Short mmCIF file of C-alpha atoms in Angstrom, two decimals:
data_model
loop_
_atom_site.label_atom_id
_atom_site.label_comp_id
_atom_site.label_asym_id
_atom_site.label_seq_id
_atom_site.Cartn_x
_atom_site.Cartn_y
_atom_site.Cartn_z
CA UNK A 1 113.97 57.02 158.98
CA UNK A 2 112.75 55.25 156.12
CA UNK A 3 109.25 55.27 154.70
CA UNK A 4 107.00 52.71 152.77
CA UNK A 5 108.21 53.88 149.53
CA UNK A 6 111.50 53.66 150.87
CA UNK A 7 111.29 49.99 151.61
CA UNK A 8 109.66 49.43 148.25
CA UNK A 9 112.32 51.10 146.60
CA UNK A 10 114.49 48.76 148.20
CA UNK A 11 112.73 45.87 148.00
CA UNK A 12 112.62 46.25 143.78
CA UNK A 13 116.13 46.93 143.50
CA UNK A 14 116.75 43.90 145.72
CA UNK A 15 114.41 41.59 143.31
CA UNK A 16 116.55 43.23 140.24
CA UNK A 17 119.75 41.57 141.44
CA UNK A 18 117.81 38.32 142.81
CA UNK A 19 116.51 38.14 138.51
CA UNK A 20 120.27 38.32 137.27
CA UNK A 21 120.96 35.42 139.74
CA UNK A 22 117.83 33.68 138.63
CA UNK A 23 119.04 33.53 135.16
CA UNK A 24 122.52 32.84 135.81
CA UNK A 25 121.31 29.74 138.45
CA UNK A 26 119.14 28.53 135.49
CA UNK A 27 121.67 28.47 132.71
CA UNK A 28 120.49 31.47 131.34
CA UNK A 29 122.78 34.65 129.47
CA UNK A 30 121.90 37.05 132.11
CA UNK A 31 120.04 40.38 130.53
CA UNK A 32 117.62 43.12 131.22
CA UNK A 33 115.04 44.69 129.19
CA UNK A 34 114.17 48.03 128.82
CA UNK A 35 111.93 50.32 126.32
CA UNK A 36 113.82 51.45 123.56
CA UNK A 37 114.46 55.13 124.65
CA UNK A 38 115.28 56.53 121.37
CA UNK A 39 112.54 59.40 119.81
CA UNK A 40 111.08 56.99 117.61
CA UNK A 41 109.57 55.51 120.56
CA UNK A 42 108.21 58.18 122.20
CA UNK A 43 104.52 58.38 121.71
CA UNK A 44 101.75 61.23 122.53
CA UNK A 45 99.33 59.67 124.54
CA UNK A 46 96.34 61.41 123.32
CA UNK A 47 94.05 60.43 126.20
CA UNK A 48 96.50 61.06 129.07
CA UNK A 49 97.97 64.16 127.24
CA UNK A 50 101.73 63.37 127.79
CA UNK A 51 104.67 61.50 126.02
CA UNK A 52 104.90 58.14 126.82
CA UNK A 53 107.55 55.12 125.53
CA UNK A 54 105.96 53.03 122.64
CA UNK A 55 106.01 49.24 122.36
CA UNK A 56 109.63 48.79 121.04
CA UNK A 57 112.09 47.37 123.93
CA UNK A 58 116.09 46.73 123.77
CA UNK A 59 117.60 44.12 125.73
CA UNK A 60 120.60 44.49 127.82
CA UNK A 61 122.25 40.99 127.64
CA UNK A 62 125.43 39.64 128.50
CA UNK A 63 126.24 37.95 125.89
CA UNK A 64 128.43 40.86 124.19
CA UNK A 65 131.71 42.57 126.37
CA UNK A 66 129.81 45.36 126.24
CA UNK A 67 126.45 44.58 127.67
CA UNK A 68 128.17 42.30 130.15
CA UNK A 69 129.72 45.47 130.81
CA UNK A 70 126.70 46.94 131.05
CA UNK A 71 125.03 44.60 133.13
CA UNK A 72 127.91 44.73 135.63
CA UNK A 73 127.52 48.37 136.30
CA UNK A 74 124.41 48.65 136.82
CA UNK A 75 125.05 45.23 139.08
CA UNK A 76 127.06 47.50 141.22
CA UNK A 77 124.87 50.43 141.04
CA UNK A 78 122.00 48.58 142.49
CA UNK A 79 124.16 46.90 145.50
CA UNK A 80 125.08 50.52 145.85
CA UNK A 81 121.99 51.75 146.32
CA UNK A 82 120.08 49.06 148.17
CA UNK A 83 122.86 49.60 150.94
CA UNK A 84 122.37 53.52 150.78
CA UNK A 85 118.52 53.03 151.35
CA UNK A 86 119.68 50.99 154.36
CA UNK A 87 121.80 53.37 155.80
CA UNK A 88 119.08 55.95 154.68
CA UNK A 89 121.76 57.86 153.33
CA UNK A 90 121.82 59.89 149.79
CA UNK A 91 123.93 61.16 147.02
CA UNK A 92 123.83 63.13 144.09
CA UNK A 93 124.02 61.74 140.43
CA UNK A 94 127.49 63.68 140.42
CA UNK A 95 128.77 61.42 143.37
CA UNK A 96 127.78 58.06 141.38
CA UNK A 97 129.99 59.01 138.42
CA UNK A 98 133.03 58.95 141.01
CA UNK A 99 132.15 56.35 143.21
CA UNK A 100 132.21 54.15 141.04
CA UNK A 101 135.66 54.79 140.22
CA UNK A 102 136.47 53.13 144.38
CA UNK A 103 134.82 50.02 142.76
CA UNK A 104 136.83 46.93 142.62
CA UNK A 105 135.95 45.21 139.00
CA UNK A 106 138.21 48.06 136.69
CA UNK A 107 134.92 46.99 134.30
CA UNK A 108 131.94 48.55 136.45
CA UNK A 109 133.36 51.85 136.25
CA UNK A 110 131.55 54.78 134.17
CA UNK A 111 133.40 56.49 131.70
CA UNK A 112 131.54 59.88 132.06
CA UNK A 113 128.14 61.30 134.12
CA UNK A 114 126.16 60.65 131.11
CA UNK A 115 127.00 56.75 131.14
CA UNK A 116 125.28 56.71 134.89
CA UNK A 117 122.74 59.20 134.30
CA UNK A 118 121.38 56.88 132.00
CA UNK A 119 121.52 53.73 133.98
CA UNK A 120 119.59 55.37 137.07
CA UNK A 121 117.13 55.76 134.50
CA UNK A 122 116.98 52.54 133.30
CA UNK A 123 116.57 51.61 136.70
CA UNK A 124 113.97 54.12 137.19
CA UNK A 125 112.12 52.33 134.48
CA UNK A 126 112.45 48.30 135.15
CA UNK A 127 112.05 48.86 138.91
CA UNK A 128 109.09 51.16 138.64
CA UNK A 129 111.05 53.51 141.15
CA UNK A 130 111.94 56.99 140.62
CA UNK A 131 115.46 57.91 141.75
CA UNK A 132 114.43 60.57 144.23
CA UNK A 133 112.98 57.15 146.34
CA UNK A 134 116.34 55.95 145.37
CA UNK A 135 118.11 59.03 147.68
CA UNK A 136 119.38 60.20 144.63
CA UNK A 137 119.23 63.62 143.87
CA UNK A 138 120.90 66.36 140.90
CA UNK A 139 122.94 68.87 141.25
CA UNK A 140 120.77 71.64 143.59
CA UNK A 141 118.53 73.88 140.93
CA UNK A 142 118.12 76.62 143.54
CA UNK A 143 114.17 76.89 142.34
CA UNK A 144 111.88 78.28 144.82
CA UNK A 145 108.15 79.14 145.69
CA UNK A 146 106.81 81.96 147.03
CA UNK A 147 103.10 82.13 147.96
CA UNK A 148 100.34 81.74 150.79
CA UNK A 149 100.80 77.89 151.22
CA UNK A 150 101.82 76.76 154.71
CA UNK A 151 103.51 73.31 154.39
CA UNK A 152 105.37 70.50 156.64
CA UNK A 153 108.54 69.19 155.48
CA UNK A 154 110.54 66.39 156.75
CA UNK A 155 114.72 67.28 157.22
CA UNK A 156 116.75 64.78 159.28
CA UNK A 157 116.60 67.28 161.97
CA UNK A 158 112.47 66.62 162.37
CA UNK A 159 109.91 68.06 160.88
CA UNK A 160 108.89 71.74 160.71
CA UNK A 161 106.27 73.88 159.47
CA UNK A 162 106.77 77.03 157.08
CA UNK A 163 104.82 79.23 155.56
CA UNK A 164 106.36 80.28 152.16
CA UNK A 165 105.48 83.85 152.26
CA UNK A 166 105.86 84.74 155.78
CA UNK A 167 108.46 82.92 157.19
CA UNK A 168 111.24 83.06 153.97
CA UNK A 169 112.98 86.22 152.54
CA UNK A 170 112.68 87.59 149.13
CA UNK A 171 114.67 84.63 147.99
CA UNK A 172 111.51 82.18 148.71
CA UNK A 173 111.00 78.62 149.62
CA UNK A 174 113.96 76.48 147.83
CA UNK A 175 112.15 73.09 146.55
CA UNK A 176 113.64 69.97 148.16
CA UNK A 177 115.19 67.43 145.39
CA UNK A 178 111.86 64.96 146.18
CA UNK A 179 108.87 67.39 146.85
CA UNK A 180 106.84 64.19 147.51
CA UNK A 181 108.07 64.55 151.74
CA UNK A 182 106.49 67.72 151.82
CA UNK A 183 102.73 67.78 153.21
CA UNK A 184 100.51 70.64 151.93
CA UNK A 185 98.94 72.00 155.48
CA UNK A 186 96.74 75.21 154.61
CA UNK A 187 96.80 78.04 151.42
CA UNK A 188 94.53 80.77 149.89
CA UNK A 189 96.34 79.99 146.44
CA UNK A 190 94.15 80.97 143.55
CA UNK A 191 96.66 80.01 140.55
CA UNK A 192 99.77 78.89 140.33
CA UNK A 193 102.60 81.23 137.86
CA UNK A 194 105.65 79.27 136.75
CA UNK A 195 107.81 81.66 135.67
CA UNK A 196 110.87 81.14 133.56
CA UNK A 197 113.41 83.54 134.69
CA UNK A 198 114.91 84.73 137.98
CA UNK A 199 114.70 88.29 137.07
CA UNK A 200 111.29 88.01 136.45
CA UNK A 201 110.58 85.85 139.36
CA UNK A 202 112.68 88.48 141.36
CA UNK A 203 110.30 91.79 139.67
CA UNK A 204 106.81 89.52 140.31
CA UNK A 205 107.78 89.54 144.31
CA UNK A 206 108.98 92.96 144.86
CA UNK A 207 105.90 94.18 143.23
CA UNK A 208 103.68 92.05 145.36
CA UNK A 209 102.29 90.23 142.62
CA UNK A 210 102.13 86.70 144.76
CA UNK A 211 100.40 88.36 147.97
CA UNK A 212 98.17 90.88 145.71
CA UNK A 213 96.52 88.11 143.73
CA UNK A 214 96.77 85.02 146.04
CA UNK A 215 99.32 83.73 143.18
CA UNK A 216 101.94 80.97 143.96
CA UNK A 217 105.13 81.82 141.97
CA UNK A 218 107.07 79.04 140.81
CA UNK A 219 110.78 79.54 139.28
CA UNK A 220 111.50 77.46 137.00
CA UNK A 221 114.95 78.63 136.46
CA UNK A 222 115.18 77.77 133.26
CA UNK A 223 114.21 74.20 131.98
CA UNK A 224 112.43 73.28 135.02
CA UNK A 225 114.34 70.67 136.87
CA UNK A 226 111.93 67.13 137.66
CA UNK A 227 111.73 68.47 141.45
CA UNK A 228 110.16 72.22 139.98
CA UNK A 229 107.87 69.87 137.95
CA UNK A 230 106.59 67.47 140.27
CA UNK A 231 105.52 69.87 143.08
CA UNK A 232 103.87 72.10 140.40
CA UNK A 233 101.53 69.05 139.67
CA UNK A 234 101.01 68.62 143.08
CA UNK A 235 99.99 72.25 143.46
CA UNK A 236 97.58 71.45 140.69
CA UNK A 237 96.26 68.23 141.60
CA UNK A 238 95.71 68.10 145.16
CA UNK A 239 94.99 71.90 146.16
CA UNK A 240 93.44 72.23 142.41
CA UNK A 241 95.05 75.84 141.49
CA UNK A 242 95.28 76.07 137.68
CA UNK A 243 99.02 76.30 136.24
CA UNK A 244 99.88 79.26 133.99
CA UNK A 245 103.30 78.88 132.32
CA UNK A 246 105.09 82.56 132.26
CA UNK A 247 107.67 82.09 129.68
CA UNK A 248 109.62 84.18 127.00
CA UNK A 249 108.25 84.68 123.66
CA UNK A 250 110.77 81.88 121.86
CA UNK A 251 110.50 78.20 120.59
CA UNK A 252 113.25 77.16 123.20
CA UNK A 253 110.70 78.67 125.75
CA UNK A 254 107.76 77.24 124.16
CA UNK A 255 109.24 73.84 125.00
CA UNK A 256 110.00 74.84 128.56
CA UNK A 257 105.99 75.35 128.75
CA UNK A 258 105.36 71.86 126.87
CA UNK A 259 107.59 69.82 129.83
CA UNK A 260 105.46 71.31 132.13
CA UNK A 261 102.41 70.65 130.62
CA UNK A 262 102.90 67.74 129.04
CA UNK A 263 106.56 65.87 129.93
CA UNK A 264 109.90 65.53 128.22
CA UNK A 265 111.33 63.22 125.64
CA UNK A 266 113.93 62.34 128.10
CA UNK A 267 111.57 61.32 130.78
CA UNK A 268 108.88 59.59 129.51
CA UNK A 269 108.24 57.41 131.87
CA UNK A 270 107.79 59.93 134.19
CA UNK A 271 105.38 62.14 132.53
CA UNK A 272 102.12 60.64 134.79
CA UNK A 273 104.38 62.02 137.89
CA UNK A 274 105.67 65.23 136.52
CA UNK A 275 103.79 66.82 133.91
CA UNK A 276 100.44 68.80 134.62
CA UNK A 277 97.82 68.48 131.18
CA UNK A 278 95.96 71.19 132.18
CA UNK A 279 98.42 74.33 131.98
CA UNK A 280 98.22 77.02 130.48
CA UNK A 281 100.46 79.30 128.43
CA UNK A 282 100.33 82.91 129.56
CA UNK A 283 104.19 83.55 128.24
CA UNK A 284 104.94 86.08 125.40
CA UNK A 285 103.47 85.59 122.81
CA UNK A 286 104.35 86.76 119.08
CA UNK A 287 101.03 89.00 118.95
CA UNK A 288 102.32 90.70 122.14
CA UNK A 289 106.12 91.56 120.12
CA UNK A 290 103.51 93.19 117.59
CA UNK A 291 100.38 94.97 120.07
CA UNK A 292 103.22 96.53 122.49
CA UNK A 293 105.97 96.92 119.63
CA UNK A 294 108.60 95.11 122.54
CA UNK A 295 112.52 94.62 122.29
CA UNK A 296 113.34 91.93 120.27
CA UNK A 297 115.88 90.31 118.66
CA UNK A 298 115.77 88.22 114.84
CA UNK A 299 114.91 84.83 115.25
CA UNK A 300 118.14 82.91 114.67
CA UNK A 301 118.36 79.66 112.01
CA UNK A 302 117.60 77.53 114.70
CA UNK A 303 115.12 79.74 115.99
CA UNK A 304 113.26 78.91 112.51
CA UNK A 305 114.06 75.28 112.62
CA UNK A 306 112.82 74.71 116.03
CA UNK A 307 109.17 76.47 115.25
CA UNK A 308 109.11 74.86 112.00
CA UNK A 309 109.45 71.76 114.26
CA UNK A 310 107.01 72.75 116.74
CA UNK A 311 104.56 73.03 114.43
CA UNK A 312 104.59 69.09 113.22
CA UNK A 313 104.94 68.26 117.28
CA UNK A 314 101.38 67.42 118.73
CA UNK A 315 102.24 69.75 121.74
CA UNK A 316 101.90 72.27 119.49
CA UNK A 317 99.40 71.37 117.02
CA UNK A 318 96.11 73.60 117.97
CA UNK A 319 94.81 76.88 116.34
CA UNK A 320 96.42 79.02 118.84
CA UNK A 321 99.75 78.25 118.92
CA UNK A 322 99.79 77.10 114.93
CA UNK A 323 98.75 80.89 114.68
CA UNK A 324 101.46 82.06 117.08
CA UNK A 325 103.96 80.07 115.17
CA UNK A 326 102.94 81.29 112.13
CA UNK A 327 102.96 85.41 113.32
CA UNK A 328 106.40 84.37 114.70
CA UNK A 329 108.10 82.86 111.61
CA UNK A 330 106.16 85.77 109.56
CA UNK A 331 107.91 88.90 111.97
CA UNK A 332 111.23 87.03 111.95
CA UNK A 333 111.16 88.10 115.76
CA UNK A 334 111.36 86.96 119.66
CA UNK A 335 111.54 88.94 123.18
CA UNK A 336 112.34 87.72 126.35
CA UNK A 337 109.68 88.07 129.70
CA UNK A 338 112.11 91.59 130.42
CA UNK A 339 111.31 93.37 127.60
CA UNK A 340 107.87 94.38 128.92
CA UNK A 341 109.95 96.51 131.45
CA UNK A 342 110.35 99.00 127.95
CA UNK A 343 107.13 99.70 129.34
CA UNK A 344 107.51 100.33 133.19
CA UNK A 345 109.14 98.14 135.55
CA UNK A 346 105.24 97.61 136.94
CA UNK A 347 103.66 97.17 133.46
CA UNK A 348 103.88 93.40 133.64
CA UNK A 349 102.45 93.25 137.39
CA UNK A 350 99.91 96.31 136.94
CA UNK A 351 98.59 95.67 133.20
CA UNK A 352 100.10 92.34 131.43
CA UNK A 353 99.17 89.68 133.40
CA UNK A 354 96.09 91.27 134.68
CA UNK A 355 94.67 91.53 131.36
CA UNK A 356 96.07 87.90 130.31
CA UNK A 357 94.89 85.97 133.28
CA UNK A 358 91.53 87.97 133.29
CA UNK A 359 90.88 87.13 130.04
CA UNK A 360 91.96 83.38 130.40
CA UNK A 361 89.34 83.83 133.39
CA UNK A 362 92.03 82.90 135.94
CA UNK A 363 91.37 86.24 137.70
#
């Protein structure tokens, strides 16, 4: 069954096509223009708090081979998906690359998965659509919730209501690929705990962290894929729990925190719709390697070239984590979440977090 967004989804990818015909009806070089999407054109929006594109744009034109090329694929991709909406069917970014090999024009086929990636993104941008309204989806990122929230979601057998503590297992609630068709319906959630790793995630539960503390434990399985990210700033937003980041004590992690908080490079013009401002870091941090002498390994070359970098990125450039940085580059050091457990398998449920969030006031 489609939906508003659905039909608006539609309805731009429709007027995309009707503009190539436009220009070709009026004697025009048929082309499409995009922002630039290159890091010089990524810009910190200091009012909004995220990355956002600059000014620059490119232009997509045919009037090369390779941007009629261009223009051709991503003439097919949009017939393509306009009929999918239609049939109010959907398919995964994966499934793109290799359809378009059944295409008729040899020309509008990709080369690789990174060719279309990109295009769905382009459209993403000039259509002012994201691809999940598209019916496309990734690869599944197996990220879950666990928490008191009872929600509704919509599956093409109807709708259904679950609570994601009491009616999942240990595994938790697995986050659809467009969180946006699931309706918040009741919740005692006090904070929200994104939490990098599935062993972790996996220690937090069995210790009864999310039902002892009213917490709503987020995976975020790594990088946190744009599904994790979105319903985390609907958490925030519209049952207003504050977001605390649980990550390890590296710059690689440091960076998972910052896409939460405050977007990626690589989707800017997304970061209204996906990042969340307001959280908080309550990962490892360099001060803990030193207080509770933890596990750790040497901080690799690019270890030191990544915090070196962090420090000149305006993510990154407040006292506390300029001081973090600093401790960091000065113990030649990192630890991961786990190495708490040198402690006690309950240390990081009965005495870390406790004493973090309590002091953040969070609890």
């Amino acid at each position: 069954m489609s939906t508003n967004k659905e039909d608006q989804a539609r309805e731009r990818l429709i007027d995309l096509a009707a503009e190539f015909y436009d220009q070709f009806e009026a004697g025009d070089i048929p082309s499409m223009e995009i922002p630039t999407r290159t890091k010089s054109n990524i810009e910190y929006d200091e009012d909004s708090n995220v990355w956002v594109y600059g000014d620059r744009t490119s232009t997509r034109s045919a009037n090369s081979v390779r941007g009629a090329r261009k223009l051709l694929k991503a003439a097919y991709t949009i017939e393509f998906l306009a009929r999918q909406l239609e049939e109010d069917r959907s398919s995964t970014l994966r499934e793109l690359y290799y359809l378009s090999e059944s295409w008729d024009a040899e020309e509008s086929h990709f080369s690789n998965q990174d060719e279309s990636n990109q295009l769905v993104e382009d459209l993403e941008i000039v259509s002012g659509v994201t691809r999940e309204d598209f019916h496309m989806r990734p690869e599944e990122s197996g990220a879950t919730l666990m928490g008191p929230l009872r929600i509704r979601e919509q599956t093409r057998r109807g709708e259904r209501e679950i609570h994601c503590q009491e009616d999942v297992g240990e595994g938790g609630y697995q986050i659809p690929n467009n969180p946006d068709t699931i309706e918040f319906l009741d919740h005692d959630i006090d904070f929200v705990l994104a939490v990098e790793t599935g062993g972790m995630r996996d220690r937090l539960v069995e210790n009864g962290f999310d039902e002892q503390y009213n917490a709503m434990i987020v995976h975020l399985k790594g990088q946190p894929a744009r599904a994790t990210r979105r319903i985390t700033k609907r958490l925030h937003d519209e049952l207003g729990a504050p977001v605390m980041v649980f990550t390890d004590g590296d710059p690689w992690s440091y960076r998972i925190y910052g896409s939460v908080a405050y977007g990626s490079i690589k989707s800017a013009h997304l970061s209204e719709y996906l990042a969340t401002p307001e959280a908080r870091y309550v990962g490892i941090q360099p001060e803990d390697i030193v207080e509770y002498d933890l596990p750790t390994d040497p901080l690799s070359d690019s270890d030191v070239n990544a915090l070196e970098s962090e420090l000149e990125d305006p993510r990154f450039q407040t006292d506390y984590w300029e001081e973090q940085i600093e401790l960091q580059l000065d113990i030649e050091k990192k630890a991961e979440q786990q190495a708490l457990a040198s402690r006690g398998l309950d240390f990081v449920t009965d005495e870390y977090l406790p004493a973090r969030l309590d002091e953040m006031g969070v609890i």
